[in-house]
mmCIF file of C-alpha atoms and ligand atoms in Angstrom:
data_model
loop_
_atom_site.group_PDB
_atom_site.id
_atom_site.type_symbol
_atom_site.label_atom_id
_atom_site.label_comp_id
_atom_site.label_asym_id
_atom_site.label_seq_id
_atom_site.Cartn_x
_atom_site.Cartn_y
_atom_site.Cartn_z
ATOM 1 C CA MET A 7 87.327 24.930 -163.397
ATOM 2 C CA PRO A 8 86.327 25.371 -159.766
ATOM 3 C CA VAL A 9 86.490 22.250 -157.685
ATOM 4 C CA ASN A 10 83.403 21.518 -155.726
ATOM 5 C CA MET A 11 84.427 20.372 -152.276
ATOM 6 C CA VAL A 12 81.743 18.038 -151.018
ATOM 7 C CA ASP A 13 83.419 17.141 -147.748
ATOM 8 C CA ASP A 14 86.550 18.852 -146.469
ATOM 9 C CA GLU A 15 86.994 16.553 -143.520
ATOM 10 C CA PHE A 16 86.643 12.937 -144.506
ATOM 11 C CA MET A 17 88.459 11.096 -141.756
ATOM 12 C CA VAL A 18 89.199 7.460 -142.462
ATOM 13 C CA CYS A 19 90.850 4.587 -140.622
ATOM 14 C CA THR A 20 94.213 3.143 -141.552
ATOM 15 C CA ASP A 21 92.645 0.202 -143.409
ATOM 16 C CA CYS A 22 90.766 2.572 -145.697
ATOM 17 C CA LEU A 23 93.827 4.778 -146.064
ATOM 18 C CA MET A 24 95.839 1.883 -147.469
ATOM 19 C CA ILE A 25 93.212 1.050 -150.032
ATOM 20 C CA ILE A 26 92.269 4.607 -151.020
ATOM 21 C CA ALA A 27 95.792 5.996 -151.164
ATOM 22 C CA ASN A 28 97.822 2.994 -152.265
ATOM 23 C CA ASP A 29 95.209 0.573 -153.552
ATOM 24 C CA ASP A 30 96.922 -1.931 -151.338
ATOM 25 C CA ALA A 31 95.045 -4.239 -149.004
ATOM 26 C CA SER A 32 97.933 -6.523 -148.150
ATOM 27 C CA GLY A 33 98.117 -5.002 -144.668
ATOM 28 C CA LEU A 34 94.688 -6.438 -143.936
ATOM 29 C CA ASP A 35 95.820 -9.977 -144.583
ATOM 30 C CA TYR A 36 98.702 -9.326 -142.298
ATOM 31 C CA SER A 37 96.588 -8.064 -139.400
ATOM 32 C CA LEU A 38 93.444 -10.161 -139.875
ATOM 33 C CA GLY A 39 94.494 -13.283 -141.671
ATOM 34 C CA GLU A 40 93.772 -14.109 -145.271
ATOM 35 C CA GLU A 41 90.051 -14.857 -145.100
ATOM 36 C CA GLU A 42 88.972 -12.070 -142.794
ATOM 37 C CA GLY A 43 91.301 -9.684 -144.575
ATOM 38 C CA ALA A 44 89.644 -10.435 -147.890
ATOM 39 C CA ALA A 45 86.179 -9.903 -146.396
ATOM 40 C CA ARG A 46 87.254 -6.609 -144.861
ATOM 41 C CA GLU A 47 88.768 -5.509 -148.165
ATOM 42 C CA GLN A 48 85.487 -6.189 -149.966
ATOM 43 C CA GLU A 49 83.606 -4.201 -147.337
ATOM 44 C CA ILE A 50 85.923 -1.231 -147.713
ATOM 45 C CA ARG A 51 85.967 -1.324 -151.503
ATOM 46 C CA LYS A 52 82.167 -1.440 -151.504
ATOM 47 C CA ALA A 53 82.006 1.576 -149.174
ATOM 48 C CA ILE A 54 84.432 3.466 -151.408
ATOM 49 C CA ALA A 55 82.402 2.623 -154.508
ATOM 50 C CA VAL A 56 79.196 3.907 -152.925
ATOM 51 C CA ILE A 57 80.831 7.166 -151.814
ATOM 52 C CA GLN A 58 82.350 7.736 -155.249
ATOM 53 C CA ARG A 59 79.033 7.096 -156.919
ATOM 54 C CA GLU A 60 76.894 9.163 -154.555
ATOM 55 C CA GLU A 61 79.223 11.922 -153.425
ATOM 56 C CA GLY A 62 82.386 12.306 -155.412
ATOM 57 C CA GLN A 63 86.038 11.511 -155.720
ATOM 58 C CA ILE A 64 87.989 10.739 -152.558
ATOM 59 C CA ALA A 65 91.244 12.672 -152.576
ATOM 60 C CA VAL A 66 94.224 12.693 -150.238
ATOM 61 C CA GLY A 67 93.852 15.536 -147.767
ATOM 62 C CA ASP A 68 96.198 17.297 -145.398
ATOM 63 C CA GLY A 69 98.723 15.111 -143.599
ATOM 64 C CA ASP A 70 98.869 17.671 -140.800
ATOM 65 C CA ARG A 71 95.273 16.933 -139.953
ATOM 66 C CA TYR A 72 96.078 13.323 -139.159
ATOM 67 C CA VAL A 73 94.614 12.366 -135.795
ATOM 68 C CA GLU A 74 96.585 9.845 -133.800
ATOM 69 C CA PHE A 75 93.678 8.585 -131.781
ATOM 70 C CA SER A 76 90.004 9.183 -132.396
ATOM 71 C CA SER A 77 86.855 7.417 -131.333
ATOM 72 C CA ARG A 78 84.914 8.861 -134.262
ATOM 73 C CA PRO A 79 83.739 6.165 -136.654
ATOM 74 C CA CYS A 80 85.627 5.913 -139.922
ATOM 75 C CA ALA A 81 83.874 8.100 -142.518
ATOM 76 C CA CYS A 82 84.446 5.463 -145.161
ATOM 77 C CA CYS A 83 83.867 1.962 -143.816
ATOM 78 C CA GLY A 84 82.139 3.081 -140.616
ATOM 79 C CA ILE A 85 84.311 1.040 -138.303
ATOM 80 C CA ARG A 86 83.921 2.201 -134.718
ATOM 81 C CA LEU A 87 87.208 0.874 -133.456
ATOM 82 C CA ALA A 88 89.054 3.851 -131.965
ATOM 83 C CA GLY A 89 92.420 4.550 -133.502
ATOM 84 C CA PRO A 90 94.227 6.742 -136.000
ATOM 85 C CA ARG A 91 92.200 8.704 -138.544
ATOM 86 C CA HIS A 92 93.670 10.079 -141.739
ATOM 87 C CA HIS A 93 92.476 13.229 -143.444
ATOM 88 C CA PHE A 94 90.935 12.999 -146.881
ATOM 89 C CA VAL A 95 88.517 15.193 -148.799
ATOM 90 C CA ILE A 96 85.731 14.462 -151.213
ATOM 91 C CA LEU A 97 85.651 16.391 -154.450
ATOM 92 C CA GLY A 98 82.390 16.659 -156.303
ATOM 93 C CA SER A 99 82.229 15.435 -159.832
ATOM 94 C CA ASP A 100 81.481 18.037 -162.483
ATOM 95 C CA ARG A 101 78.627 16.130 -164.020
ATOM 96 C CA GLU A 102 75.154 17.580 -163.738
ATOM 97 C CA ARG A 103 72.823 16.112 -161.207
HETATM 98 ZN ZN1 LIG B 3 87.689 2.738 -142.645
#
């Protein structure tokens, strides 16, 4: 079955990377403190849920396309803080629209 690539360059921040790839938000607590970390985690999980509902499945991309420093906003949570961006892709679901 052909995979429908919705977005072949979905660049996300390190916070989103941890949650998308490892389902692990413990790094947020570490960098932000428990309360702010939990709020940030909710924000990211909400963003992920919307993307998966409206666009498709977020999949790990090409590690070679990792960017060490970018001022582009994170494609997932939208954070504008410049920093590393990790390459992911979005694969379309096969359901009819
Ligand atoms: Zn992000």
